[in-house]
Coordinates of C-alpha atoms in Angstrom, one line a residue:
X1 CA -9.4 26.2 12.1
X2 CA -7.8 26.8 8.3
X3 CA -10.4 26.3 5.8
X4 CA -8.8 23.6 3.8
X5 CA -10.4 20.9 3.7
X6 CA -8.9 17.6 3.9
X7 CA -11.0 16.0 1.4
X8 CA -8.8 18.2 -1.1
X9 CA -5.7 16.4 0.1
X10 CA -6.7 13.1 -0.6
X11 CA -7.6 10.8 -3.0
X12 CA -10.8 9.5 -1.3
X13 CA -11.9 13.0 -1.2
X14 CA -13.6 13.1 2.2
X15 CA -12.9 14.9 5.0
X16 CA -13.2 17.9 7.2
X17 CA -10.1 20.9 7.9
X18 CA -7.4 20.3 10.2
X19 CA -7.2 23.4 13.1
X20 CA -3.7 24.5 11.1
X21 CA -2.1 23.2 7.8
X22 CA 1.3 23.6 6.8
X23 CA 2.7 22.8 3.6
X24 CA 6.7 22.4 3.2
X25 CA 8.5 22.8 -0.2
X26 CA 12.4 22.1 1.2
X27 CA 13.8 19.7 3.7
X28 CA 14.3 23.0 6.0
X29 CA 10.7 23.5 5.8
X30 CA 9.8 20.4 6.7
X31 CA 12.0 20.0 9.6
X32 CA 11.0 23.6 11.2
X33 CA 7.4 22.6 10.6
X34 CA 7.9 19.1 12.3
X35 CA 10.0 20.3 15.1
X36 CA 8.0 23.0 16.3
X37 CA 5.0 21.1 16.1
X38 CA 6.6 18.6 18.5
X39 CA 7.4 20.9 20.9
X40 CA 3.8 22.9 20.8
X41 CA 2.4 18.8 22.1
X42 CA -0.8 19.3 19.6
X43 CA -2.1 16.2 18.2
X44 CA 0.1 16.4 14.6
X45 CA -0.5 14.4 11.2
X46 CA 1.9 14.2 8.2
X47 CA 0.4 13.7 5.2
X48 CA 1.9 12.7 1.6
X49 CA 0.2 12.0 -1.7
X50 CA -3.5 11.2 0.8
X51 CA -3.7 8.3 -1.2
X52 CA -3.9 6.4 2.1
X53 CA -5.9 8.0 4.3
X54 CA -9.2 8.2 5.2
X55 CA -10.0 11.6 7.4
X56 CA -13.2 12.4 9.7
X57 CA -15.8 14.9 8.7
X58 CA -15.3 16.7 10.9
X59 CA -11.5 17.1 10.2
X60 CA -8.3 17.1 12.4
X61 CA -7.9 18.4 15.5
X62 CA -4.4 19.7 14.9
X63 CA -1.5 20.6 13.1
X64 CA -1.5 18.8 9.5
X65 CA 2.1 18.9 7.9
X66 CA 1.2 18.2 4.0
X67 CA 4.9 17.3 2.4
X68 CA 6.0 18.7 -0.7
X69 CA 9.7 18.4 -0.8
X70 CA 11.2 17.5 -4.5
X71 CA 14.4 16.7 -5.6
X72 CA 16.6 13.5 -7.0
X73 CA 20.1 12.8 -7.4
X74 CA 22.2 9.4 -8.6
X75 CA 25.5 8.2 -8.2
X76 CA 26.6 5.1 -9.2
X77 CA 26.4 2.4 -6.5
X78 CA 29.8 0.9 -6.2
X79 CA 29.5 -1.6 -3.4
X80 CA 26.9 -3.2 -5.5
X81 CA 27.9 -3.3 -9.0
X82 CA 29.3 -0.7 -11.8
X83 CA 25.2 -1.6 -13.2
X84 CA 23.9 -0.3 -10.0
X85 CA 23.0 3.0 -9.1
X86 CA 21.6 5.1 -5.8
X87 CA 19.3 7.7 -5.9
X88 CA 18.2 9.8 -3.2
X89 CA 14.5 11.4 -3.5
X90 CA 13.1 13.9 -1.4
X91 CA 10.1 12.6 0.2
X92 CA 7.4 14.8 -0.8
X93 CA 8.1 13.5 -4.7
X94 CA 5.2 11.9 -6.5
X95 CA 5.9 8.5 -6.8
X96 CA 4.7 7.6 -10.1
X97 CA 6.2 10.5 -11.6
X98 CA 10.1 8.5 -9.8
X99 CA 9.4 5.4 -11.6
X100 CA 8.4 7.7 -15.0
X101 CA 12.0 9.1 -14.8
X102 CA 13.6 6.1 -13.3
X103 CA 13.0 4.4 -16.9
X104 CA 13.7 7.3 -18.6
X105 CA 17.1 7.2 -16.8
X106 CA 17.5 3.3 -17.8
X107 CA 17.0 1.7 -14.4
X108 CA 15.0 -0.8 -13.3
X109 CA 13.8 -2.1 -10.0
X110 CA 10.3 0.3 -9.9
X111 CA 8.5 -0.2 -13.3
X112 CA 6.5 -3.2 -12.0
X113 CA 5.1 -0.1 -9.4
X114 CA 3.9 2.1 -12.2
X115 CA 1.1 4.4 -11.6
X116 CA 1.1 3.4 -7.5
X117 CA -0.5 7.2 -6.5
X118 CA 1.1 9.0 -3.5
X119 CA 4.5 10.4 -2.4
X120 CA 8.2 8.6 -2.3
X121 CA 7.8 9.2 1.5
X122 CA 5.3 7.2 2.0
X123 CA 5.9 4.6 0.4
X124 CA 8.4 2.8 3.0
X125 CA 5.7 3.4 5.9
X126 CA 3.3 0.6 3.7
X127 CA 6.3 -1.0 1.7
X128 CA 4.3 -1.1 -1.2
X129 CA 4.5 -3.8 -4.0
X130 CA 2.7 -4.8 -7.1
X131 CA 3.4 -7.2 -9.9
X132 CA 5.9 -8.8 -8.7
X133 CA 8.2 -6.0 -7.5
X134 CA 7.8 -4.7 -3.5
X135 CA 9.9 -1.5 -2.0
X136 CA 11.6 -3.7 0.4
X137 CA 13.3 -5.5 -2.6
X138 CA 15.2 -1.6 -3.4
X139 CA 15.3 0.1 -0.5
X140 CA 18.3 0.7 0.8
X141 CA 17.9 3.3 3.4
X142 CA 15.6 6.5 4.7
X143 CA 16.7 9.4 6.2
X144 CA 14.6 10.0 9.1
X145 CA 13.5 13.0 12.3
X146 CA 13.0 11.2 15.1
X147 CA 9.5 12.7 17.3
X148 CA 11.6 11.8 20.4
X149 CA 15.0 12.6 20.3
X150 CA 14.4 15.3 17.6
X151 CA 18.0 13.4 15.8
X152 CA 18.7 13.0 11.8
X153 CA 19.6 9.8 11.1
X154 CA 20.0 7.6 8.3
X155 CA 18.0 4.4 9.2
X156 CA 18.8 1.3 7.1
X157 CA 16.6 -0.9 5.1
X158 CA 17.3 -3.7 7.6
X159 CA 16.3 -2.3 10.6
X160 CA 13.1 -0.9 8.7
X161 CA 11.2 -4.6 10.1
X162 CA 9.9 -4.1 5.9
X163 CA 6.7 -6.5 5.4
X164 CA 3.8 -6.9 3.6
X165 CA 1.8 -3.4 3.7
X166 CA 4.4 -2.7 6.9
X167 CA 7.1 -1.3 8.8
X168 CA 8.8 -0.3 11.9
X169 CA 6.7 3.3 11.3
X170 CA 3.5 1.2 11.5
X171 CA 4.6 -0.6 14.7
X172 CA 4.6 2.7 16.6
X173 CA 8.1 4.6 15.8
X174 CA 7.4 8.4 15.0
X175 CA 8.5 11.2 13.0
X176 CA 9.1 12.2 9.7
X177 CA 11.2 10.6 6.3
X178 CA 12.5 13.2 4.9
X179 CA 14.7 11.1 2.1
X180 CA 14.4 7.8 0.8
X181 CA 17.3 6.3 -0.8
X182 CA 17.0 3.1 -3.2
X183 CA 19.6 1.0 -5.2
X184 CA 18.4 0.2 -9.5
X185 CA 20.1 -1.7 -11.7
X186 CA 20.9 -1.2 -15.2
X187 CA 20.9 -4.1 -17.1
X188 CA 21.6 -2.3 -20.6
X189 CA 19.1 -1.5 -23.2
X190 CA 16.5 -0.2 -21.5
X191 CA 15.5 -3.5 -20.0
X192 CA 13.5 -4.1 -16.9
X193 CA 13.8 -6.6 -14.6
X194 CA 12.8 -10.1 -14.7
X195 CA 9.0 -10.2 -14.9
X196 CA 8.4 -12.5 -11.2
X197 CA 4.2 -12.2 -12.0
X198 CA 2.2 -14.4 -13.8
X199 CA -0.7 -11.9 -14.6
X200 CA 1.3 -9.2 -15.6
X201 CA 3.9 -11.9 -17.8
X202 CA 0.8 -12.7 -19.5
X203 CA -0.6 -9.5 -20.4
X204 CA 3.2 -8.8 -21.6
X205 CA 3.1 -12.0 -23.4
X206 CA 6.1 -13.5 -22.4
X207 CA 7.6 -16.2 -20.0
X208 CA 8.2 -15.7 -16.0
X209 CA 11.8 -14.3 -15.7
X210 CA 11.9 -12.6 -19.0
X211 CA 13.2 -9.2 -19.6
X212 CA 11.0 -6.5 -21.7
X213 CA 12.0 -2.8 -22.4
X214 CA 11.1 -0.7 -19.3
X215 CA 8.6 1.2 -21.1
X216 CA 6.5 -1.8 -22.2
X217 CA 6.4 -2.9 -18.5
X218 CA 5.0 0.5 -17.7
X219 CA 2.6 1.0 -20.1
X220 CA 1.1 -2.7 -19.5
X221 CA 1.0 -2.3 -15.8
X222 CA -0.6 1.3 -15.9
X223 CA -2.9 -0.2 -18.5
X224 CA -3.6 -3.6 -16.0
X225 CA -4.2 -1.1 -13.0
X226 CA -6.5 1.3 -14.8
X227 CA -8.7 -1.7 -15.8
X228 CA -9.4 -2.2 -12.3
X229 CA -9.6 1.6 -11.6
X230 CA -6.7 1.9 -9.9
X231 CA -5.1 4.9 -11.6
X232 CA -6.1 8.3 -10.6
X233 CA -8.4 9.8 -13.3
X234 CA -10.9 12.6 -12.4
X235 CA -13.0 11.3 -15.4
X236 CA -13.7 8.2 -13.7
X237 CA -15.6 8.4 -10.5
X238 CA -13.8 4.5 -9.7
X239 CA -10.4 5.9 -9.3
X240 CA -12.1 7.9 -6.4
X241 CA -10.6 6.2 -3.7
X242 CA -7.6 4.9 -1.2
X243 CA -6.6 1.9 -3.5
X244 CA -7.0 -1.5 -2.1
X245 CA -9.2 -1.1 1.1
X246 CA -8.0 -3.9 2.6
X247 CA -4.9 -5.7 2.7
X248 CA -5.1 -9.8 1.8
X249 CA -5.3 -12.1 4.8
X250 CA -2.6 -14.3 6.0
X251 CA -3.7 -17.4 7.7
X252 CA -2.8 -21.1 8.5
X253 CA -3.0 -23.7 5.6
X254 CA -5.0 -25.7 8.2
X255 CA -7.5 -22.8 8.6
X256 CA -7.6 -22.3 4.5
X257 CA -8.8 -26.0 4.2
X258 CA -11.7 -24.7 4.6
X259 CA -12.4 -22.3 2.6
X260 CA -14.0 -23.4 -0.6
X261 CA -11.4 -25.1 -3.1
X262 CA -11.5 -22.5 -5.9
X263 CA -10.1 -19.9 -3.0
X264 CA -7.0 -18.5 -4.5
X265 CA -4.0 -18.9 -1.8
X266 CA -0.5 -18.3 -2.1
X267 CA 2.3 -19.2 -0.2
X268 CA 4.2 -17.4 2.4
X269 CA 7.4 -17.7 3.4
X270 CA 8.2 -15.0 5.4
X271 CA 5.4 -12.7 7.4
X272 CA 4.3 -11.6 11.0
X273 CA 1.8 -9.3 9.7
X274 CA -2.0 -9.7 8.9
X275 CA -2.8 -12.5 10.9
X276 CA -6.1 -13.9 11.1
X277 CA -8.0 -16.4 13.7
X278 CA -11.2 -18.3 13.7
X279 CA -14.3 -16.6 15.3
X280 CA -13.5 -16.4 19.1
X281 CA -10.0 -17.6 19.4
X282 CA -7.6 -15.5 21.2
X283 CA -4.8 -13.5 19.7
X284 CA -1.5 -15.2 20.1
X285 CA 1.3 -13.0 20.8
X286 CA 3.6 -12.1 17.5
X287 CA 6.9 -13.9 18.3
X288 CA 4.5 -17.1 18.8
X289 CA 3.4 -16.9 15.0
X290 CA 6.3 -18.7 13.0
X291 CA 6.7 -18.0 9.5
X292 CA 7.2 -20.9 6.9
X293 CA 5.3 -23.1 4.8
X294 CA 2.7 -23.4 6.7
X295 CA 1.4 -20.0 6.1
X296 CA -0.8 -18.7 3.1
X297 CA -2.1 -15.6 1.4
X298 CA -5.6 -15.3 0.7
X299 CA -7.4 -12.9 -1.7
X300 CA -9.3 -10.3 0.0
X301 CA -10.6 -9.4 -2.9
X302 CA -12.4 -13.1 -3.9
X303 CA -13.2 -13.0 -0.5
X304 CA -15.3 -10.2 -0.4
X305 CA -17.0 -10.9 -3.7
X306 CA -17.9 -14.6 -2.3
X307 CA -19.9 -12.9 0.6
X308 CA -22.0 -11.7 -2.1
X309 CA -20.6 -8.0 -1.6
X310 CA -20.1 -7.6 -5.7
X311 CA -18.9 -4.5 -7.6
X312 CA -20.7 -1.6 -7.9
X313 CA -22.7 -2.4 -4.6
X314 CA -23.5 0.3 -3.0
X315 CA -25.9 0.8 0.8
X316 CA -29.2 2.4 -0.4
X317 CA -28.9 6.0 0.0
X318 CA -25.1 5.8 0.6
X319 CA -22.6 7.9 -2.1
X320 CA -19.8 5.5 -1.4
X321 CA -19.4 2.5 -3.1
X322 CA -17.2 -0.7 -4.1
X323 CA -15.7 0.0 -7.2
X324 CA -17.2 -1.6 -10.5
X325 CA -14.4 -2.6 -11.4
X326 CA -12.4 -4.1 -8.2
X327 CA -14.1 -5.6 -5.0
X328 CA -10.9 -4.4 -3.5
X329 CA -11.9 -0.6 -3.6
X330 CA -14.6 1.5 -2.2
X331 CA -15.4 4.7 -4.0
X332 CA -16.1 7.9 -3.4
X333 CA -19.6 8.6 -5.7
X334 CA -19.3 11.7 -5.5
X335 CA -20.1 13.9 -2.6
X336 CA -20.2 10.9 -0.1
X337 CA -18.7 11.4 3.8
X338 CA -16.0 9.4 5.3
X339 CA -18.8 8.3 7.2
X340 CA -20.6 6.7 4.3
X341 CA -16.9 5.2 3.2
X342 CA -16.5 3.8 6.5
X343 CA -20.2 2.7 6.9
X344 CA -19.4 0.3 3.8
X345 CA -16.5 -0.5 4.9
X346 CA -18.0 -2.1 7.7
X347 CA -20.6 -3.5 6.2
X348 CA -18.0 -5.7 3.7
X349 CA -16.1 -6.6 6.8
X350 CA -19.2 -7.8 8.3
X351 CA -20.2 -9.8 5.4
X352 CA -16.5 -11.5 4.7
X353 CA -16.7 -12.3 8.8
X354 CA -19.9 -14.0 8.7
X355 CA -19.2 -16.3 5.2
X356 CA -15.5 -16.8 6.3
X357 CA -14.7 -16.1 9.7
X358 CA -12.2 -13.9 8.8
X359 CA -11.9 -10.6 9.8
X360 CA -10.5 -8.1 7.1
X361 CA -7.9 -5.2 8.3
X362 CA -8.2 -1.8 6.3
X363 CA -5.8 -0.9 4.5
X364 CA -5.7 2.9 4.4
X365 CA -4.5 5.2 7.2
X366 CA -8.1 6.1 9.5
X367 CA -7.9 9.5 11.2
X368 CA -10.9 10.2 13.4
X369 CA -12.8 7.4 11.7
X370 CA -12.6 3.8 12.9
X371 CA -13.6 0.4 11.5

């Protein structure tokens, strides 16, 4: 057993050592470490950022490959437009510090995803999105080890099955990203993209679908997120944690009628993720879930405040906590065990179950710990 421990990795800051760790700086790295891995048939783990993940006390009973490629390049994307460009980015890059160059570059696509902790590899496996702008929307491709067939190949965005908080490398294909190609515009004086979110138009203090200098965009999203401790500060015992805990249900508009009316609910037009079912009903199979109108988002985050779970709650005794500043994130105290994260994790399920009948999916990535 090495005697790193996990907890160093991540951004939760709890758990235990993995039996071997190997870090890869270059693409050739990376693929030696994944391949012979593979062929040794030890329980593996590749891990980014460890902004998403939750890891047992008592650690990992295997090989963890911790990525830590770097490197970007651009070209101008011609079968889009002369405004467009593709870059290619090595997956162990730190996302936040793409979207810091991407508007120093003049592009935009990414600014609305500002201060989003983690690595550029990862961030395809949960599609990410906030403000108004989601991966999905500038992905163009990944390039991709297969476990299995132990090929290179460059997978496109299509074929990705991209969703909210998911992929096709959530619904059971494995391996490695290794690149992770996107398409940004340049729409000419260092202007972003139309803002498409009411919260973050309004800190901004302009209309939906205007256009604001790249940097403004960043500076008010990082500024939104930090007020709800979502950027990583070690001065702040909030920011302690794997982001949103859990991801906002999807369910029927006949099953929302009865929540209470101030509920916020949004609608969905296309999903086959996050599904949720009154207590005791069976699980329908996914192809028998149509998407369309009759779908809506709910707000995981009012939910689990109007179970009476309210920020800053904490189990007596426990050094995990919800966030004082977010329902939405449990926190790491200071010194607390995955199994105090997950305890309260449980607990807020529990509680959102019993008010609502809903049952609230974690977010994060759980190795050796369930919920």
């Amino acid at each position: 057993m090495n005697s790193v421990p996990l907890s160093t990795l991540t951004t939760m800051q709890v758990g235990g050592p993995a039996r071997e760790l190997i870090t890869a700086t270059t693409r050739e790295q990376l693929i030696e470490a994944a391949l012979n891995t593979w062929d040794s048939n030890e329980p593996w783990l590749i891990l980014g950022g460890g902004s998403n993940t939750i890891v047992a006390d008592h650690g990992f009973d295997g090989t963890v490959i911790h990525v830590c490629t770097h490197g970007m390049e651009r070209q101008q994307d011609i079968s889009r437009s002369p405004n467009h460009s593709t870059i290619r980015i090595a997956a162990g890059v730190n996302w936040d510090e793409l979207v810091a160059w991407s508007i120093s570059e003049g592009l935009a696509g990414i600014e609305a995803l500002s201060g989003i902790p983690g690595s550029t590899g990862a961030a395809p496996i949960q599609n990410i999105g906030a403000y108004g702008q989601e991966l999905s929307s500038v992905l163009t491709a990944v390039e991709f080890l297969d476990r299995y067939t132990h090929e290179i190949s460059w997978i496109p965005a299509s074929e990705l099955a991209l969703g909210y908080r998911d992929s096709v490398f959530k619904q059971g294909k494995e391996g490695v990203i290794l690149t992770v190609e996107l398409s940004l515009a340049s729409y000419g004086n260092n202007l972003s993209a139309p803002i498409a979110f009411p919260q973050l138009a309004s800190a901004l203090g302009v209309e939906l679908g205007a256009q604001v200098s790249l940097e403004e965009v960043r500076q008010s999203v990082l500024a939104l997120r930090a007020s709800k401790g979502m950027v990583l500060n070690p001065a702040d015992p909030d920011t302690a944690s794997a982001g949103s805990f859990f991801m906002n249900p999807i369910v029927t508009e006949n099953f929302a009628r009865n929540l209470p009316e101030d509920a916020p609910r949004f609608p969905v037009q296309n999903t086959q993720q996050d599904r949720v079912l009154p207590l005791g009903a069976e699980v329908p199979p996914l192809a028998s879930v149509e998407a369309g109108p009759n779908l809506v988002k709910l707000s995981a985050a009012w939910l689990i405040e109007n179970a009476g779970v309210k920020k800053g709650y904490s189990i007596p005794g426990s050094k995990a906590g919800i966030s004082t500043k977010h329902t939405l994130a449990i926190t790491n105290r200071g010194g607390a065990t995955a199994a105090e994260v997950v305890g309260l994790a449980t607990y807020v399920q529990a509680m959102v179950q019993s008010h609502f009948g809903i049952i609230l999916r974690p977010e994060p990535n759980l190795i050796g710990v369930e919920i």
